[in-house]
Structure formats: C-alpha cells, structure tokens
Amino acid sequence: MDWKFILIQAIGLLGNIAVISAVQFNNRKVVLGAQALACVLWSVHYGALGAVTALCTNFISLGRSVVFYFNDRRWAKSRVWLWLFLALFVGNSLLTWEGWRSILPGIGMCATTLALWTKNEKKLRLLYLCSSPPWLIYNILCGSYSCTIVEIIALISYISAIYRFDIRKTKAKAAN
C-alpha cells in the first residue's frame, strides 16, 4: 500500500464519518449539512478510484443537499425538485454505465433522496437504512475499502438510531 491509496481511503472515511455522526442527531438540518460535506469528500474519493458513476452521483447529491436544506423556502418546496433529483440519479446510472454495478448508486441515492425530502425523522432513518446495502455492494466492487467498512458501521448506526428514536420511544409511550 502506498500513501496515495491510504489518502484516497481516508477521504472516503471522512465522508462516511460525517454522515454517520449526523443521523445520531434528531435534527434534519444537521443531517443535510453533513450530507453536503460528505458529497464533496466522496466525489474526491470515488474520482480518485476511477468510479465514475459514484463520482457523478455525489456531484448531483451535493446539489440535492443544498436544495433540500432550504426546502422551508418557497423556491425549494416544489415536489419538482424531488422528481428532478430522482430522475438525475437514474439517468446518471445509465449515462455513466460501468456495467450492472452502476445501478447500485442510483438505487442507494434514490432512497437517500426520499429520506432527505421527508420531514419525518422516522422515515428518514428507515430510508437511510434502505440506501445502505446497494452502496455496500458498490463499494466492494469498486475497491472503496474504507467506505465498505464504514457502510457496515452505518448499517449498525441506522439500526441504533431507529431503536433509540423510534422503537424505544414507542415502547415508552405504550408503557405510560
């Protein structure tokens, strides 16, 4: 392993740490801000790996994070944004075709897009959980070892957040 390989993996790791940490907060704006930071880091990471579909996916994701961050404003409230970003992710998978693996980021990002659109944190966490398996497989296939390891940790984090905020609170309300 040379220093370039380690640096590429470290950049991917930093993006994942930003997102994993964010879902532990029950605040949509924190999640979206962390998502934008992660998109920049992941674009660099995947670009260095030559994973074109993921590189372009993360550029689209950065724009999505900015729009969704401001979706309390009139210009960003339109459902057109949701459908536009879903279409861009699907189109990107086709335009940057690297074989069947190119479908995986599209699936993952469509689930993430739906998660970030909702103002319901419970749905956000469930959709994040659904976005994780396609990315796990893609990361293995493109040699993103840091993101593969962290995607496993992300799955645990999402399950933990669902338990903390959704299951445990529901049980506590039922007990009262």
mmCIF file of N, CA and C in Angstrom, residues 4-54:
data_model
loop_
_atom_site.group_PDB
_atom_site.id
_atom_site.type_symbol
_atom_site.label_atom_id
_atom_site.label_comp_id
_atom_site.label_asym_id
_atom_site.label_seq_id
_atom_site.Cartn_x
_atom_site.Cartn_y
_atom_site.Cartn_z
ATOM 1 N N LYS A 4 -0.770 7.223 -1.523
ATOM 2 C CA LYS A 4 -1.927 7.684 -2.301
ATOM 3 C C LYS A 4 -3.154 6.828 -1.998
ATOM 4 N N PHE A 5 -2.964 5.526 -1.965
ATOM 5 C CA PHE A 5 -4.064 4.609 -1.667
ATOM 6 C C PHE A 5 -4.632 4.902 -0.275
ATOM 7 N N ILE A 6 -3.758 5.085 0.697
ATOM 8 C CA ILE A 6 -4.194 5.372 2.068
ATOM 9 C C ILE A 6 -4.934 6.707 2.120
ATOM 10 N N LEU A 7 -4.443 7.710 1.418
ATOM 11 C CA LEU A 7 -5.103 9.019 1.385
ATOM 12 C C LEU A 7 -6.493 8.918 0.749
ATOM 13 N N ILE A 8 -6.601 8.197 -0.358
ATOM 14 C CA ILE A 8 -7.898 8.016 -1.025
ATOM 15 C C ILE A 8 -8.895 7.355 -0.076
ATOM 16 N N GLN A 9 -8.452 6.313 0.623
ATOM 17 C CA GLN A 9 -9.346 5.618 1.555
ATOM 18 C C GLN A 9 -9.717 6.518 2.739
ATOM 19 N N ALA A 10 -8.774 7.337 3.209
ATOM 20 C CA ALA A 10 -9.035 8.248 4.336
ATOM 21 C C ALA A 10 -10.075 9.302 3.970
ATOM 22 N N ILE A 11 -10.021 9.808 2.747
ATOM 23 C CA ILE A 11 -11.003 10.803 2.302
ATOM 24 C C ILE A 11 -12.400 10.192 2.289
ATOM 25 N N GLY A 12 -12.525 8.981 1.792
ATOM 26 C CA GLY A 12 -13.823 8.289 1.817
ATOM 27 C C GLY A 12 -14.306 8.064 3.236
ATOM 28 N N LEU A 13 -13.397 7.727 4.111
ATOM 29 C CA LEU A 13 -13.724 7.503 5.521
ATOM 30 C C LEU A 13 -14.273 8.773 6.167
ATOM 31 N N LEU A 14 -13.675 9.903 5.880
ATOM 32 C CA LEU A 14 -14.137 11.174 6.453
ATOM 33 C C LEU A 14 -15.567 11.505 6.025
ATOM 34 N N GLY A 15 -15.895 11.244 4.767
ATOM 35 C CA GLY A 15 -17.262 11.460 4.297
ATOM 36 C C GLY A 15 -18.259 10.604 5.055
ATOM 37 N N ASN A 16 -17.904 9.361 5.267
ATOM 38 C CA ASN A 16 -18.787 8.459 6.000
ATOM 39 C C ASN A 16 -18.946 8.867 7.457
ATOM 40 N N ILE A 17 -17.881 9.304 8.072
ATOM 41 C CA ILE A 17 -17.961 9.737 9.473
ATOM 42 C C ILE A 17 -18.925 10.915 9.608
ATOM 43 N N ALA A 18 -18.893 11.830 8.648
ATOM 44 C CA ALA A 18 -19.800 12.989 8.695
ATOM 45 C C ALA A 18 -21.262 12.541 8.684
ATOM 46 N N VAL A 19 -21.603 11.629 7.800
ATOM 47 C CA VAL A 19 -22.998 11.188 7.681
ATOM 48 C C VAL A 19 -23.418 10.317 8.860
ATOM 49 N N ILE A 20 -22.574 9.402 9.267
ATOM 50 C CA ILE A 20 -22.925 8.515 10.384
ATOM 51 C C ILE A 20 -23.152 9.317 11.651
ATOM 52 N N SER A 21 -22.301 10.285 11.890
ATOM 53 C CA SER A 21 -22.456 11.121 13.084
ATOM 54 C C SER A 21 -23.757 11.912 13.035
ATOM 55 N N ALA A 22 -24.109 12.404 11.868
ATOM 56 C CA ALA A 22 -25.279 13.277 11.731
ATOM 57 C C ALA A 22 -26.585 12.584 12.076
ATOM 58 N N VAL A 23 -26.740 11.313 11.717
ATOM 59 C CA VAL A 23 -28.023 10.658 11.986
ATOM 60 C C VAL A 23 -28.251 10.402 13.461
ATOM 61 N N GLN A 24 -27.240 10.590 14.263
ATOM 62 C CA GLN A 24 -27.420 10.429 15.700
ATOM 63 C C GLN A 24 -28.054 11.673 16.330
ATOM 64 N N PHE A 25 -28.204 12.726 15.534
ATOM 65 C CA PHE A 25 -28.903 13.931 15.983
ATOM 66 C C PHE A 25 -30.315 13.881 15.426
ATOM 67 N N ASN A 26 -31.255 14.342 16.177
ATOM 68 C CA ASN A 26 -32.641 14.332 15.730
ATOM 69 C C ASN A 26 -32.958 15.694 15.105
ATOM 70 N N ASN A 27 -32.114 16.099 14.129
ATOM 71 C CA ASN A 27 -32.222 17.412 13.524
ATOM 72 C C ASN A 27 -31.946 17.292 12.026
ATOM 73 N N ARG A 28 -32.942 17.554 11.222
ATOM 74 C CA ARG A 28 -32.867 17.397 9.779
ATOM 75 C C ARG A 28 -31.797 18.300 9.159
ATOM 76 N N LYS A 29 -31.651 19.528 9.632
ATOM 77 C CA LYS A 29 -30.670 20.469 9.077
ATOM 78 C C LYS A 29 -29.237 19.974 9.310
ATOM 79 N N VAL A 30 -28.970 19.374 10.465
ATOM 80 C CA VAL A 30 -27.645 18.817 10.746
ATOM 81 C C VAL A 30 -27.358 17.669 9.786
ATOM 82 N N VAL A 31 -28.352 16.816 9.562
ATOM 83 C CA VAL A 31 -28.189 15.687 8.649
ATOM 84 C C VAL A 31 -27.880 16.195 7.236
ATOM 85 N N LEU A 32 -28.612 17.203 6.784
ATOM 86 C CA LEU A 32 -28.409 17.725 5.429
ATOM 87 C C LEU A 32 -27.053 18.424 5.278
ATOM 88 N N GLY A 33 -26.630 19.170 6.290
ATOM 89 C CA GLY A 33 -25.320 19.815 6.237
ATOM 90 C C GLY A 33 -24.195 18.798 6.174
ATOM 91 N N ALA A 34 -24.299 17.772 6.968
ATOM 92 C CA ALA A 34 -23.294 16.709 6.963
ATOM 93 C C ALA A 34 -23.303 15.964 5.632
ATOM 94 N N GLN A 35 -24.486 15.782 5.064
ATOM 95 C CA GLN A 35 -24.617 15.116 3.770
ATOM 96 C C GLN A 35 -23.885 15.909 2.683
ATOM 97 N N ALA A 36 -24.010 17.232 2.697
ATOM 98 C CA ALA A 36 -23.334 18.071 1.704
ATOM 99 C C ALA A 36 -21.815 17.951 1.832
ATOM 100 N N LEU A 37 -21.316 18.012 3.050
ATOM 101 C CA LEU A 37 -19.876 17.850 3.279
ATOM 102 C C LEU A 37 -19.407 16.484 2.782
ATOM 103 N N ALA A 38 -20.169 15.461 3.100
ATOM 104 C CA ALA A 38 -19.804 14.110 2.674
ATOM 105 C C ALA A 38 -19.771 13.995 1.153
ATOM 106 N N CYS A 39 -20.692 14.643 0.458
ATOM 107 C CA CYS A 39 -20.721 14.587 -1.014
ATOM 108 C C CYS A 39 -19.425 15.106 -1.619
ATOM 109 N N VAL A 40 -18.916 16.169 -1.072
ATOM 110 C CA VAL A 40 -17.645 16.726 -1.566
ATOM 111 C C VAL A 40 -16.517 15.714 -1.337
ATOM 112 N N LEU A 41 -16.439 15.187 -0.134
ATOM 113 C CA LEU A 41 -15.378 14.231 0.194
ATOM 114 C C LEU A 41 -15.500 12.965 -0.650
ATOM 115 N N TRP A 42 -16.712 12.457 -0.819
ATOM 116 C CA TRP A 42 -16.913 11.244 -1.614
ATOM 117 C C TRP A 42 -16.624 11.468 -3.097
ATOM 118 N N SER A 43 -16.922 12.661 -3.607
ATOM 119 C CA SER A 43 -16.603 12.948 -5.012
ATOM 120 C C SER A 43 -15.099 12.812 -5.249
ATOM 121 N N VAL A 44 -14.316 13.362 -4.362
ATOM 122 C CA VAL A 44 -12.858 13.258 -4.468
ATOM 123 C C VAL A 44 -12.440 11.788 -4.351
ATOM 124 N N HIS A 45 -12.977 11.095 -3.368
ATOM 125 C CA HIS A 45 -12.641 9.690 -3.113
ATOM 126 C C HIS A 45 -12.930 8.806 -4.331
ATOM 127 N N TYR A 46 -14.180 8.851 -4.804
ATOM 128 C CA TYR A 46 -14.564 7.980 -5.923
ATOM 129 C C TYR A 46 -13.875 8.392 -7.217
ATOM 130 N N GLY A 47 -13.658 9.688 -7.401
ATOM 131 C CA GLY A 47 -12.932 10.139 -8.582
ATOM 132 C C GLY A 47 -11.520 9.572 -8.609
ATOM 133 N N ALA A 48 -10.867 9.565 -7.463
ATOM 134 C CA ALA A 48 -9.512 9.012 -7.372
ATOM 135 C C ALA A 48 -9.497 7.505 -7.616
ATOM 136 N N LEU A 49 -10.602 6.832 -7.306
ATOM 137 C CA LEU A 49 -10.703 5.388 -7.556
ATOM 138 C C LEU A 49 -11.108 5.066 -8.994
ATOM 139 N N GLY A 50 -11.521 6.097 -9.737
ATOM 140 C CA GLY A 50 -11.998 5.875 -11.103
ATOM 141 C C GLY A 50 -13.420 5.351 -11.169
ATOM 142 N N ALA A 51 -14.165 5.511 -10.103
ATOM 143 C CA ALA A 51 -15.566 5.065 -10.038
ATOM 144 C C ALA A 51 -16.451 6.214 -10.516
ATOM 145 N N VAL A 52 -16.624 6.298 -11.826
ATOM 146 C CA VAL A 52 -17.277 7.442 -12.459
ATOM 147 C C VAL A 52 -18.729 7.598 -12.018
ATOM 148 N N THR A 53 -19.473 6.509 -11.937
ATOM 149 C CA THR A 53 -20.881 6.612 -11.541
ATOM 150 C C THR A 53 -21.008 7.240 -10.162
ATOM 151 N N ALA A 54 -20.211 6.795 -9.215
ATOM 152 C CA ALA A 54 -20.276 7.341 -7.852
ATOM 153 C C ALA A 54 -19.781 8.779 -7.803
#
